[in-house]
Short mmCIF file of C-alpha atoms in Angstrom, two decimals:
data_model
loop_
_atom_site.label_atom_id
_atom_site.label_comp_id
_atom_site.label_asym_id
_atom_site.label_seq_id
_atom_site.Cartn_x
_atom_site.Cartn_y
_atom_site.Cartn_z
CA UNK W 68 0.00 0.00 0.00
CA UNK W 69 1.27 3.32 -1.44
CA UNK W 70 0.79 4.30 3.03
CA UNK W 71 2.99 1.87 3.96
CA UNK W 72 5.57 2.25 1.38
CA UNK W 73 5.89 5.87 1.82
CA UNK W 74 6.37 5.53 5.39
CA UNK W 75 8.72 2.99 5.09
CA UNK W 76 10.84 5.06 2.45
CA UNK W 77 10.70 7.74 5.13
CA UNK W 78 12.04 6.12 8.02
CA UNK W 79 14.87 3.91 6.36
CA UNK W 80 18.48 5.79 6.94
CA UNK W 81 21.82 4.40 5.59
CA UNK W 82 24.86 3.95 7.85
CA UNK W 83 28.54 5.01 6.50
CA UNK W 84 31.79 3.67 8.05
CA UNK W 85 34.91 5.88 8.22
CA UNK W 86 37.91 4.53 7.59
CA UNK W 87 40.65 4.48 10.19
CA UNK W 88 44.17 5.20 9.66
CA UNK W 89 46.60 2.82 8.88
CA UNK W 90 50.37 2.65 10.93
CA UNK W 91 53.71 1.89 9.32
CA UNK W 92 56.39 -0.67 10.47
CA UNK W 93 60.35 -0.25 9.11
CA UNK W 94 62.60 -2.73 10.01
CA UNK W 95 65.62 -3.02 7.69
CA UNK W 96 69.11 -3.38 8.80
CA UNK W 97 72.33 -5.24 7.31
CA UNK W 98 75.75 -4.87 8.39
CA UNK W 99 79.41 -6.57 6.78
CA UNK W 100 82.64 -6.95 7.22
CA UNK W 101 85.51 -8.32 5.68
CA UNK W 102 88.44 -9.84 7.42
CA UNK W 103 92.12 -9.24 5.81
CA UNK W 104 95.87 -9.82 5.79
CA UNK W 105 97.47 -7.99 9.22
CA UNK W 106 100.29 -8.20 11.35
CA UNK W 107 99.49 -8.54 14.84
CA UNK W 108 100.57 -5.66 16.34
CA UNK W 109 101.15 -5.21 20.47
CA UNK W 110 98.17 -3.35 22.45
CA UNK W 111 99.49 -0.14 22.37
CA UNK W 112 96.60 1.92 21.80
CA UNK W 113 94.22 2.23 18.89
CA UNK W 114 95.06 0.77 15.49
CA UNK W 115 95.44 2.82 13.09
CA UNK W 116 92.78 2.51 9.64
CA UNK W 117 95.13 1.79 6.28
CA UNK W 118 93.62 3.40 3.38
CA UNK W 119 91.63 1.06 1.15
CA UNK W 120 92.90 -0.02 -2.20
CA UNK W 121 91.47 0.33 -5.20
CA UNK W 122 89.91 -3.10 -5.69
CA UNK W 123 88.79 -2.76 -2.35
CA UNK W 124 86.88 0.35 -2.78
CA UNK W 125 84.84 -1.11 -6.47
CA UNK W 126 83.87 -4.36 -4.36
CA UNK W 127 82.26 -1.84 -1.97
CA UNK W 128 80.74 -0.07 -4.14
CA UNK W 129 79.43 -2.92 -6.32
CA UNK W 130 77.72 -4.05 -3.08
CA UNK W 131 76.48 -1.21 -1.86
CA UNK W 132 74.34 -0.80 -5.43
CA UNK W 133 73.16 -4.10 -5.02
CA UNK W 134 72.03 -3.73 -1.30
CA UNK W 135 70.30 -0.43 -2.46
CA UNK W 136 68.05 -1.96 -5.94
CA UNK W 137 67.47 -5.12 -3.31
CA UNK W 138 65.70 -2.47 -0.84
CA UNK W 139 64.21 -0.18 -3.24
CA UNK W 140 60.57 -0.26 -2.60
CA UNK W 141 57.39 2.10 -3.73
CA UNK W 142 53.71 2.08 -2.15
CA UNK W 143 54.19 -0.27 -0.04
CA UNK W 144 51.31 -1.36 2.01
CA UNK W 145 52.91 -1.62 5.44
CA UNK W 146 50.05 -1.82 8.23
CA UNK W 147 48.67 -4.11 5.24
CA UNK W 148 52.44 -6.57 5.64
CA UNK W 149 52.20 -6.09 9.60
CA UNK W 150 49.07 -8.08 9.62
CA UNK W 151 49.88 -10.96 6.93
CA UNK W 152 53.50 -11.43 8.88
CA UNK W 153 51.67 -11.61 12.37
CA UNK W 154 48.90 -13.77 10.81
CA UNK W 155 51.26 -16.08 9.30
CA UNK W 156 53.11 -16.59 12.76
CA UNK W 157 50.01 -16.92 14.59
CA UNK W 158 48.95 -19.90 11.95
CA UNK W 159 51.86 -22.44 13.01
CA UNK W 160 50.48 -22.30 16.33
CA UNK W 161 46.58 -22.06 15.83
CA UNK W 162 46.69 -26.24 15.38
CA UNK W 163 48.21 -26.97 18.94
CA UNK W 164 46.17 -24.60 20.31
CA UNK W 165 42.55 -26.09 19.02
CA UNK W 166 44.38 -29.43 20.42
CA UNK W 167 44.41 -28.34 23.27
CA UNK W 168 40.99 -26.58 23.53
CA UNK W 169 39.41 -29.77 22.55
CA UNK W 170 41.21 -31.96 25.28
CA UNK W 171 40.22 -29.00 27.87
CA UNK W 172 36.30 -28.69 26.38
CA UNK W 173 36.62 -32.67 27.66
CA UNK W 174 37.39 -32.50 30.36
CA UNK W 175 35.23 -29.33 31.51
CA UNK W 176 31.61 -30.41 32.29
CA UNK W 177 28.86 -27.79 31.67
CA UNK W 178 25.74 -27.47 29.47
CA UNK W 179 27.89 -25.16 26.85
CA UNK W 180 30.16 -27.95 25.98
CA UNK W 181 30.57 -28.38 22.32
CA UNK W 182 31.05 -31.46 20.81
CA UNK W 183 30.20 -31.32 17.42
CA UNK W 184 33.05 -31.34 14.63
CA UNK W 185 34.47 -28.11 12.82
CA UNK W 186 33.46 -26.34 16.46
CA UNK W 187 36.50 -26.19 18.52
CA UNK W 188 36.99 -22.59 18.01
CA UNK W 189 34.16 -19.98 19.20
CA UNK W 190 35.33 -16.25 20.01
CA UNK W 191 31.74 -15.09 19.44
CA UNK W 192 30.29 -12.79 22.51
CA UNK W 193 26.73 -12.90 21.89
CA UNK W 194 23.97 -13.02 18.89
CA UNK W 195 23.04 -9.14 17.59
CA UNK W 196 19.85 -7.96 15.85
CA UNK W 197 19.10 -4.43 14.15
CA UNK W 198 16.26 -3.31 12.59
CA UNK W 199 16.64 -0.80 9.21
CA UNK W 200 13.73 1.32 9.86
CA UNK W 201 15.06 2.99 13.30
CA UNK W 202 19.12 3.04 12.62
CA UNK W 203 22.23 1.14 12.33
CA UNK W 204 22.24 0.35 15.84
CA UNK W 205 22.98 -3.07 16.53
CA UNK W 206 22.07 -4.81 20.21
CA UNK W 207 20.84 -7.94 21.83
CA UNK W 208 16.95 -9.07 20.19
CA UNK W 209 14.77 -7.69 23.48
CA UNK W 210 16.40 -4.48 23.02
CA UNK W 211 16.29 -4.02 19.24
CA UNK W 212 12.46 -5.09 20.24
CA UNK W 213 12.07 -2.45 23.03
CA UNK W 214 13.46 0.19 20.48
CA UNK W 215 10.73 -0.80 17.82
CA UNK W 216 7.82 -0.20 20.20
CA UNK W 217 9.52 3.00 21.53
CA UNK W 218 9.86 4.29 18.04
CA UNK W 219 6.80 2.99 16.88
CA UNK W 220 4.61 4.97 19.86
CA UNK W 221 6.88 7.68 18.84
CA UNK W 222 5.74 8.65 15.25
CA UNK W 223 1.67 8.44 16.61
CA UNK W 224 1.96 12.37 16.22
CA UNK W 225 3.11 12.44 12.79
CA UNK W 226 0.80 9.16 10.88
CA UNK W 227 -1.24 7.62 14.07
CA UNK W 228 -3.33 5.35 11.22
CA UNK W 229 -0.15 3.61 10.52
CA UNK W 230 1.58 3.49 13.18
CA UNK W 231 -1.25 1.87 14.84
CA UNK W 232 -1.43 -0.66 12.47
CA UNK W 233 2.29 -1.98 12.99
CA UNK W 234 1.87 -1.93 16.57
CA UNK W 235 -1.08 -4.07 16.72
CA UNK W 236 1.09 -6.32 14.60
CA UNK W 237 4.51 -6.00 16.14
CA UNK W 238 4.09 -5.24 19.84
CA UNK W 239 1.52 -8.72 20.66
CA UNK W 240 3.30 -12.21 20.49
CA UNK W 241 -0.25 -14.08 20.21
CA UNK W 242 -0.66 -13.93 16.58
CA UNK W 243 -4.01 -16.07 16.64
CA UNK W 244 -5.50 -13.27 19.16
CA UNK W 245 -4.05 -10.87 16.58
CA UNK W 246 -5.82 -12.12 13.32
CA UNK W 247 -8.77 -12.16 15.20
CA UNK W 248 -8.57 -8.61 16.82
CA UNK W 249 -8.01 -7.40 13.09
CA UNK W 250 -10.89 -9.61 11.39
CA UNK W 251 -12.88 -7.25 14.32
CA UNK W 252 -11.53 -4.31 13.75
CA UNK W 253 -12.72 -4.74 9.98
CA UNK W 254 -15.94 -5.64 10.42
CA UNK W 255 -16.22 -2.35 13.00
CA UNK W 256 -15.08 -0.62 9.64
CA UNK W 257 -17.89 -2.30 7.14
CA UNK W 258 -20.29 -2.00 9.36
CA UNK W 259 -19.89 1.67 9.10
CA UNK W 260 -19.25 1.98 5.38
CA UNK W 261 -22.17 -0.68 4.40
CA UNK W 262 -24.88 1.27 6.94
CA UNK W 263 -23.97 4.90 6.80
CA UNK W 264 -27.08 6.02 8.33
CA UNK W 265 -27.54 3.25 11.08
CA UNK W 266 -26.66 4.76 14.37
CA UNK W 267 -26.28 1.29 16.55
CA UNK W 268 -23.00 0.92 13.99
CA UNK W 269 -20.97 4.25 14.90
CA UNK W 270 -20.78 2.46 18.30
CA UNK W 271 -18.99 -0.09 20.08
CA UNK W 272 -19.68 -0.72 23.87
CA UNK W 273 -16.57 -1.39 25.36
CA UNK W 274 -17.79 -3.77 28.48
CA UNK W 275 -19.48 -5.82 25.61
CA UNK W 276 -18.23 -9.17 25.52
CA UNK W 277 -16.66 -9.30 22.11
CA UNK W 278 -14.96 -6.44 22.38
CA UNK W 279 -13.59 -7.36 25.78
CA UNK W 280 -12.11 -10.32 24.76
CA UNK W 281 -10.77 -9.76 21.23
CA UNK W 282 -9.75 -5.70 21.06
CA UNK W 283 -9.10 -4.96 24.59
CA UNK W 284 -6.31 -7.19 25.04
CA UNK W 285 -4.24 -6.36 22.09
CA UNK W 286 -1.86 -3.39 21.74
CA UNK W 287 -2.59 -0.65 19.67
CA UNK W 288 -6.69 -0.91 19.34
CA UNK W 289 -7.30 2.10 21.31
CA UNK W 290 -4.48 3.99 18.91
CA UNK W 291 -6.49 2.77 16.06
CA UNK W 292 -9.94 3.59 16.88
CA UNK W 293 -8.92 6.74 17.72
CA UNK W 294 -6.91 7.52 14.49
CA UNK W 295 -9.95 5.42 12.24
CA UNK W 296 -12.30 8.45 14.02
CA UNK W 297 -13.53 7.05 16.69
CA UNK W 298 -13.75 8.90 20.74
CA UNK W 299 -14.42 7.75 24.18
CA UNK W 300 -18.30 8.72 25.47
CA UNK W 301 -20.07 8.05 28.33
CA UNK W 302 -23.34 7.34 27.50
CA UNK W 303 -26.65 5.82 29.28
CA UNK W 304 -26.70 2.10 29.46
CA UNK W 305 -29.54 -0.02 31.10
CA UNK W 306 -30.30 2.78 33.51
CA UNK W 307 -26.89 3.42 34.25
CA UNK W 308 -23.79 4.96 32.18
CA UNK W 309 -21.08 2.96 30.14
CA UNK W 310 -17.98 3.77 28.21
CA UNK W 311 -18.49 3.74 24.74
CA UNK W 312 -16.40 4.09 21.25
CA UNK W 313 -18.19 6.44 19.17
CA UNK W 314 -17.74 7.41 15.55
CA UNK W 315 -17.37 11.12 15.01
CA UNK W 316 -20.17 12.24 11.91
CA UNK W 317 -18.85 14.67 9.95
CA UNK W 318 -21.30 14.76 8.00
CA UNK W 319 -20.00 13.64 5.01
CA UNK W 320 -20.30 10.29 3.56
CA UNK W 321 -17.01 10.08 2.03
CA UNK W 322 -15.07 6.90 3.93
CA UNK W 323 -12.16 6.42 1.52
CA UNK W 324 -9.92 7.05 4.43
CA UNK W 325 -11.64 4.81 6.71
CA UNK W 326 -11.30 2.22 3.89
CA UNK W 327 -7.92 2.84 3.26
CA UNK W 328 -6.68 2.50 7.24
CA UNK W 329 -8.47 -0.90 7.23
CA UNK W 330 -6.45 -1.66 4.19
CA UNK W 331 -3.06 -0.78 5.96
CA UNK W 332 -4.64 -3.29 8.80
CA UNK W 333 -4.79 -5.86 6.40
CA UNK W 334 -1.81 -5.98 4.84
CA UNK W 335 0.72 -4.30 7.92
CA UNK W 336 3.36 -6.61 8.42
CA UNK W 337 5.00 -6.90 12.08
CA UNK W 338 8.76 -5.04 12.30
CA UNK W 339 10.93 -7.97 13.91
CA UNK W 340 14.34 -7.41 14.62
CA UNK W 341 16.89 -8.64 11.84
CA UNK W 342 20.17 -10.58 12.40
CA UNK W 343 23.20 -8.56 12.44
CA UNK W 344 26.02 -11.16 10.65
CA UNK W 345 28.32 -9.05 13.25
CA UNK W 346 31.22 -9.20 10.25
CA UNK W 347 34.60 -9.36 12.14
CA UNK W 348 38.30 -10.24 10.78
CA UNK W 349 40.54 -12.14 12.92
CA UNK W 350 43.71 -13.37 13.57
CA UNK W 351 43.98 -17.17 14.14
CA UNK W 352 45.47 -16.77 18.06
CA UNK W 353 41.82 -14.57 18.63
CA UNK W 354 39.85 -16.88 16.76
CA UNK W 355 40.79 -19.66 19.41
CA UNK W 356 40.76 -17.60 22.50
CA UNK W 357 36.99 -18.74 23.35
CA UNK W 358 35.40 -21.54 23.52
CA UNK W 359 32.00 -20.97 24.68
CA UNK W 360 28.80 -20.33 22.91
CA UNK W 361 26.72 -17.80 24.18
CA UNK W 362 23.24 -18.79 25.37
CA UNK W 363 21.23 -17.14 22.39
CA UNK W 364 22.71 -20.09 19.88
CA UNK W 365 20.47 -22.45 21.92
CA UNK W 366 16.97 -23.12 21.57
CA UNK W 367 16.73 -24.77 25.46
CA UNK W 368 17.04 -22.81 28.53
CA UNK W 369 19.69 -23.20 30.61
CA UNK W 370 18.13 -25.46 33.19
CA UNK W 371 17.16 -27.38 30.08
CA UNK W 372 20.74 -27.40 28.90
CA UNK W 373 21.87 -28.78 32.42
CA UNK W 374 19.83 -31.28 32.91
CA UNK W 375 20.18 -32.78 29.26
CA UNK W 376 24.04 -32.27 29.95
CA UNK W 377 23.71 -34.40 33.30
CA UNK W 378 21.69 -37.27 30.91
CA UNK W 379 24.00 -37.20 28.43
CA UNK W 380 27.08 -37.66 30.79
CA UNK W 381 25.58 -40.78 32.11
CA UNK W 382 24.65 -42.49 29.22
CA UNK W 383 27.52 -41.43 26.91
CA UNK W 384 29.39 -44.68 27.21
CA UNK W 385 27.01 -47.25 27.88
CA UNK W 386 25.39 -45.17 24.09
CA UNK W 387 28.97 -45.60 22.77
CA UNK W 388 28.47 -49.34 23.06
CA UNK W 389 25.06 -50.23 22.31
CA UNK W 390 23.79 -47.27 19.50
CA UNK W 391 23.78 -48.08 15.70
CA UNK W 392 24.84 -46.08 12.63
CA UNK W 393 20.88 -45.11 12.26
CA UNK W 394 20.62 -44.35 16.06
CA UNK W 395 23.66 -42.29 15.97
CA UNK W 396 22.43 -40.33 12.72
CA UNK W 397 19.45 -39.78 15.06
CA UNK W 398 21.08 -38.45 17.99
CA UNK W 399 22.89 -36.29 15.57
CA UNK W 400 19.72 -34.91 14.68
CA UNK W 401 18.78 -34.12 18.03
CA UNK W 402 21.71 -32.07 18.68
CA UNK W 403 21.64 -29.55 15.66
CA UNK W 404 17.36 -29.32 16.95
CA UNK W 405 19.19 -27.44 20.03
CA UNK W 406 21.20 -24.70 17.88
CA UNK W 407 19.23 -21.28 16.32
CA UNK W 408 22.44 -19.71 15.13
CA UNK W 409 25.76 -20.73 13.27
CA UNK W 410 29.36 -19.31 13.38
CA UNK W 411 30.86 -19.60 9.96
CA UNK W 412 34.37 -18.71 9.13
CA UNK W 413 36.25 -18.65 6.32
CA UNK W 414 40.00 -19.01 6.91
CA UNK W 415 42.19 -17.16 3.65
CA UNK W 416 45.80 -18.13 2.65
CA UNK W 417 47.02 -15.42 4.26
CA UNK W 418 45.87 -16.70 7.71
CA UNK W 419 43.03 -14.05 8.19
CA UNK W 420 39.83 -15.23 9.24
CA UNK W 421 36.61 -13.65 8.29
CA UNK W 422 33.60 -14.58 10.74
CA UNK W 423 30.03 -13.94 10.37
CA UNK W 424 26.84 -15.10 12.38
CA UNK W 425 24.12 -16.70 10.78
CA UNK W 426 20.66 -18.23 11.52
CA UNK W 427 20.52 -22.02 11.45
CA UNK W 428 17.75 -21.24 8.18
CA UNK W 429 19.68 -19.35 6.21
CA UNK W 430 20.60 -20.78 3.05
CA UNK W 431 24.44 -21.62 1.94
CA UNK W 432 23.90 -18.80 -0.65
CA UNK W 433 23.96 -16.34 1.75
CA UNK W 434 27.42 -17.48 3.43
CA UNK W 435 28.58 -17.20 -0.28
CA UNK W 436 27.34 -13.74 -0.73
CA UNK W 437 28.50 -12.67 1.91
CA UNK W 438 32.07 -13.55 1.38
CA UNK W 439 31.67 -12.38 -2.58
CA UNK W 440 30.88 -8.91 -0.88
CA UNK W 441 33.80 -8.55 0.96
CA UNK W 442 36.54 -9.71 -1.63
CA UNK W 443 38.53 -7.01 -3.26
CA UNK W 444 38.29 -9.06 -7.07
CA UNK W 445 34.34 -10.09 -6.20
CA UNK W 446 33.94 -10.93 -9.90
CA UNK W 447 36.34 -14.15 -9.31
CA UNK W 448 34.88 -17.31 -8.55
CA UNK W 449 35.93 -18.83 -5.15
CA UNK W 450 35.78 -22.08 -3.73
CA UNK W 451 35.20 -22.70 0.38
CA UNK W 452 36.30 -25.85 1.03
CA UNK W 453 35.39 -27.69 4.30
CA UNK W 454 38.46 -27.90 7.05
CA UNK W 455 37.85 -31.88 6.63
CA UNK W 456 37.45 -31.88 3.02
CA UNK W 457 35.18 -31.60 0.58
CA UNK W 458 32.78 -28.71 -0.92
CA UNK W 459 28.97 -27.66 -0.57
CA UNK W 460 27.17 -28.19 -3.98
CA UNK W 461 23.62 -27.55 -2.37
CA UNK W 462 23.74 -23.88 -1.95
CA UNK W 463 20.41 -23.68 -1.56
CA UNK W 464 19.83 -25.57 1.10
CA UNK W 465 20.24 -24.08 4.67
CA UNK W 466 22.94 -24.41 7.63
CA UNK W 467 20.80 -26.78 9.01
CA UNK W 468 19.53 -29.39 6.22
CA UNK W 469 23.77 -28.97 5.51
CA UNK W 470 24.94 -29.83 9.40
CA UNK W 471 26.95 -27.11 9.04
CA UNK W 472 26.19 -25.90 12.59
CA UNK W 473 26.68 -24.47 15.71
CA UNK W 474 29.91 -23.50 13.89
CA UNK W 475 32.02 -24.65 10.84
CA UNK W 476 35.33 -23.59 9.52
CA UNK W 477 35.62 -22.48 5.69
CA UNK W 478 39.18 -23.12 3.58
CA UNK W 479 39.20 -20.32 0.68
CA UNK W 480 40.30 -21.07 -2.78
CA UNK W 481 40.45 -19.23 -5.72
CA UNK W 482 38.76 -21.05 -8.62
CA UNK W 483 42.02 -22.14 -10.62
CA UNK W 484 40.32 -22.28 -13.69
CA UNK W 485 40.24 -18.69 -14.26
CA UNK W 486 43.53 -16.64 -14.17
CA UNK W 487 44.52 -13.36 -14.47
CA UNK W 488 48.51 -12.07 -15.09
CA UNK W 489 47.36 -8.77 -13.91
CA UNK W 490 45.99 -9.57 -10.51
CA UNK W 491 47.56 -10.73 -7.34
CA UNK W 492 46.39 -13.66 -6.07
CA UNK W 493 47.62 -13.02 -2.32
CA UNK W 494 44.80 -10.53 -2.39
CA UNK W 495 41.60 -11.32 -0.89
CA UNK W 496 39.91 -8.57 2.08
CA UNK W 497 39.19 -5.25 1.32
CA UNK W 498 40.60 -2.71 3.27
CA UNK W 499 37.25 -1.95 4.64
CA UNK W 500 37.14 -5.50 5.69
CA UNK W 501 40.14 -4.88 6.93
CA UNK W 502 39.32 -2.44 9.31
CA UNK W 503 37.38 -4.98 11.11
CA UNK W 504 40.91 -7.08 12.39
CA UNK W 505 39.88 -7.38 16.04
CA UNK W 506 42.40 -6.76 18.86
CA UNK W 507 43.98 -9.93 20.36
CA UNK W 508 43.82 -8.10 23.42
CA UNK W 509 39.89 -7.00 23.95
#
């Protein structure tokens, strides 16, 4: 509805990054020497320096040139060499150190444990939402949902009608009670339109029985009455007074605008809070400095999560023994059912590692599109290859119908196929992506 859109198109802003500054590193340094033909002499002070000969002197020269076109260098990228040399260090050590967080996830017991392979590395903090229509901010999903309905009760002074509307759809988690409040609503709204001149239909009793059960419940209904034209009487009722909803008569018999807000009832859509992929770059000695998921990757509670924990512990070996390869295919099944998110990373040549949070639905596409985005040569086709081996030819299918959860670990490959003299291969990040290399230390 032309409404909807235009409020829609009003409210959407667009969030620019600045780019940071980048440092330099210099670290050059060579030294010689040259031993020659002396007489010892006795330590009687200083020796004295002999002037060089001539051969002497063109061998130094000679050298020197060659020391200076050797360490000649223009544009260099050196915040940009910093990284790859500390990356590169940090890879020899990344495998003992996800050795060692697996052996110390075993022998920890708690309901975060991770078993599951292609997980043993989780520096994630939490799961973020943020929702385009009120900003770039990004925070946990209750308050991303808090800042809807605050913004949503905030714009009643500039378009109540629809405003009203997405508040009776966004701010009530019963969505039966919902439909039903609306199919109400609209009949309120016919009622009106189909008897113009019929008084009993300009008002709605509010201790009535209908309207106590399916408007005054939800959200928003008293925002929309009053914005469809509707205002709060007393009036006489069974020799006493009641509150009523009463349609103002203007007098005119023109109800394209009543019309039109039952319309935008119809076809309002709640505003939910949207994943944030919370895009980070890291090192592999960060990557492996957690090892816990955070709580909003399950779909138990925590109480849940312990207890099922406890059961597992006790059965594990006595399952070990006994289960089947369709048993254990089951219980496999079982365990993804607990996950609603998925940490994917994608681990370059260079040793950089680009992370990204993703809901268990989401297709493979998206992980793929993702990646494409951030490449500096996003034309070239890429392979990610699975830490274990192997690639995903299903793109369309999601996280979950692939396994590929709570977490997996990506290998990147250009496509060999297609090569280019021009380009440099040991390319991948753009320095925007870039700018996202986390801090070992926070």
């Amino acid at each position: 509805m032309d409404a909807l859109k235009k409020f829609f198109d009003k409210k959407i802003s667009d969030t620019k990054f600045k780019k940071a500054g980048s440092g330099r590193s210099m670290a050059t340094g060579s030294q010689g020497g040259s031993g020659s033909h002396s007489r010892q002499q006795p330590n009687r002070g200083p020796q004295q320096r002999h002037t060089p000969t001539q051969d002497a002197r063109k061998a130094g020269a000679a050298a020197l040139a060659r020391f200076e076109t050797n360490t000649k260098m223009t544009d260099v990228n050196w915040s940009m060499q910093a990284i790859k040399a500390q990356a590169r260090r940090e890879m020899e050590a990344e495998k003992k150190a996800q050795e060692q967080q697996q052996h110390d996830a075993q022998a920890l017991a708690g309901p975060r444990e991770v078993h599951l392979e292609a997980a043993p590395m989780l520096a994630v903090k939490g799961v973020l939402f943020h929702c385009p229509l009120i900003g770039p901010e990004v925070a946990p999903y209750d308050d991303i949902k808090k800042h809807i309905r605050e913004f949503l009760y905030s714009q009643i002074e500039e378009d109540a009608a629809i405003s009203a509307c997405l508040i009776i759809h966004t701010c009530n988690k019963n969505k039966e009670k919902v439909g039903v409040c609306i199919e109400t609503l609209c009949k309120y709204i016919d009622n009106i339109v189909s008897n113009p001149s019929d008084e009993k239909f300009r008002k709605i009793r509010q201790s009535n029985k209908a309207y106590q059960e399916r408007i005054h419940p939800i959200e928003g209904t008293r925002e929309f009455l009053s914005a469809a034209g509707f205002a709060e009487k007393d009036l006489p009722f069974n020799d006493t007074t009641a509150k009523f909803w009463v349609f103002k008569n203007n007098g005119s018999d023109d109800f394209s605008n009543l019309e039109q807000l039952r319309d935008a009832l119809v076809s309002a859509e709640p505003l939910k809070p949207q994943l944030d992929h919370s895009l980070a770059v890291l090192l592999p000695a960060h990557a492996a400095s957690h090892t816990d998921l955070p709580p909003e990757f399950f779909n138990l509670t925590l109480e849940e999560l312990k207890k099922e924990h406890q059961e597992r512990t006790t059965a594990f070996e006595r399952s070990q023994m006994l289960m089947t390869k369709v048993m254990r295919e089951r219980m496999e099944i079982k365990e993804l059912r607990k996950y609603r998110f998925s940490l994917i990373r994608v681990r370059f040549p260079d040793g950089l590692i680009l992370q990204s949070t993703f809901g268990v639905r989401e297709k493979f596409e998206e992980v793929l599109t993702l990646v494409r985005e951030n490449l500096v040569n996003d034309w070239r086709p890429f392979f990610l290859n699975l830490s274990g081996g192997g690639r995903i030819s299903e793109s369309e299918q999601t996280l979950y119908d692939l396994k590929l959860v709570p977490a997996v670990m990506f290998n990147f490959e250009w496509d060999s196929s297609v090569q280019d003299p021009n380009l440099d291969d040991s390319v991948y990040l753009k320095p925007e992506t870039l700018m996202l290399l986390q801090d070992p230390e926070h």
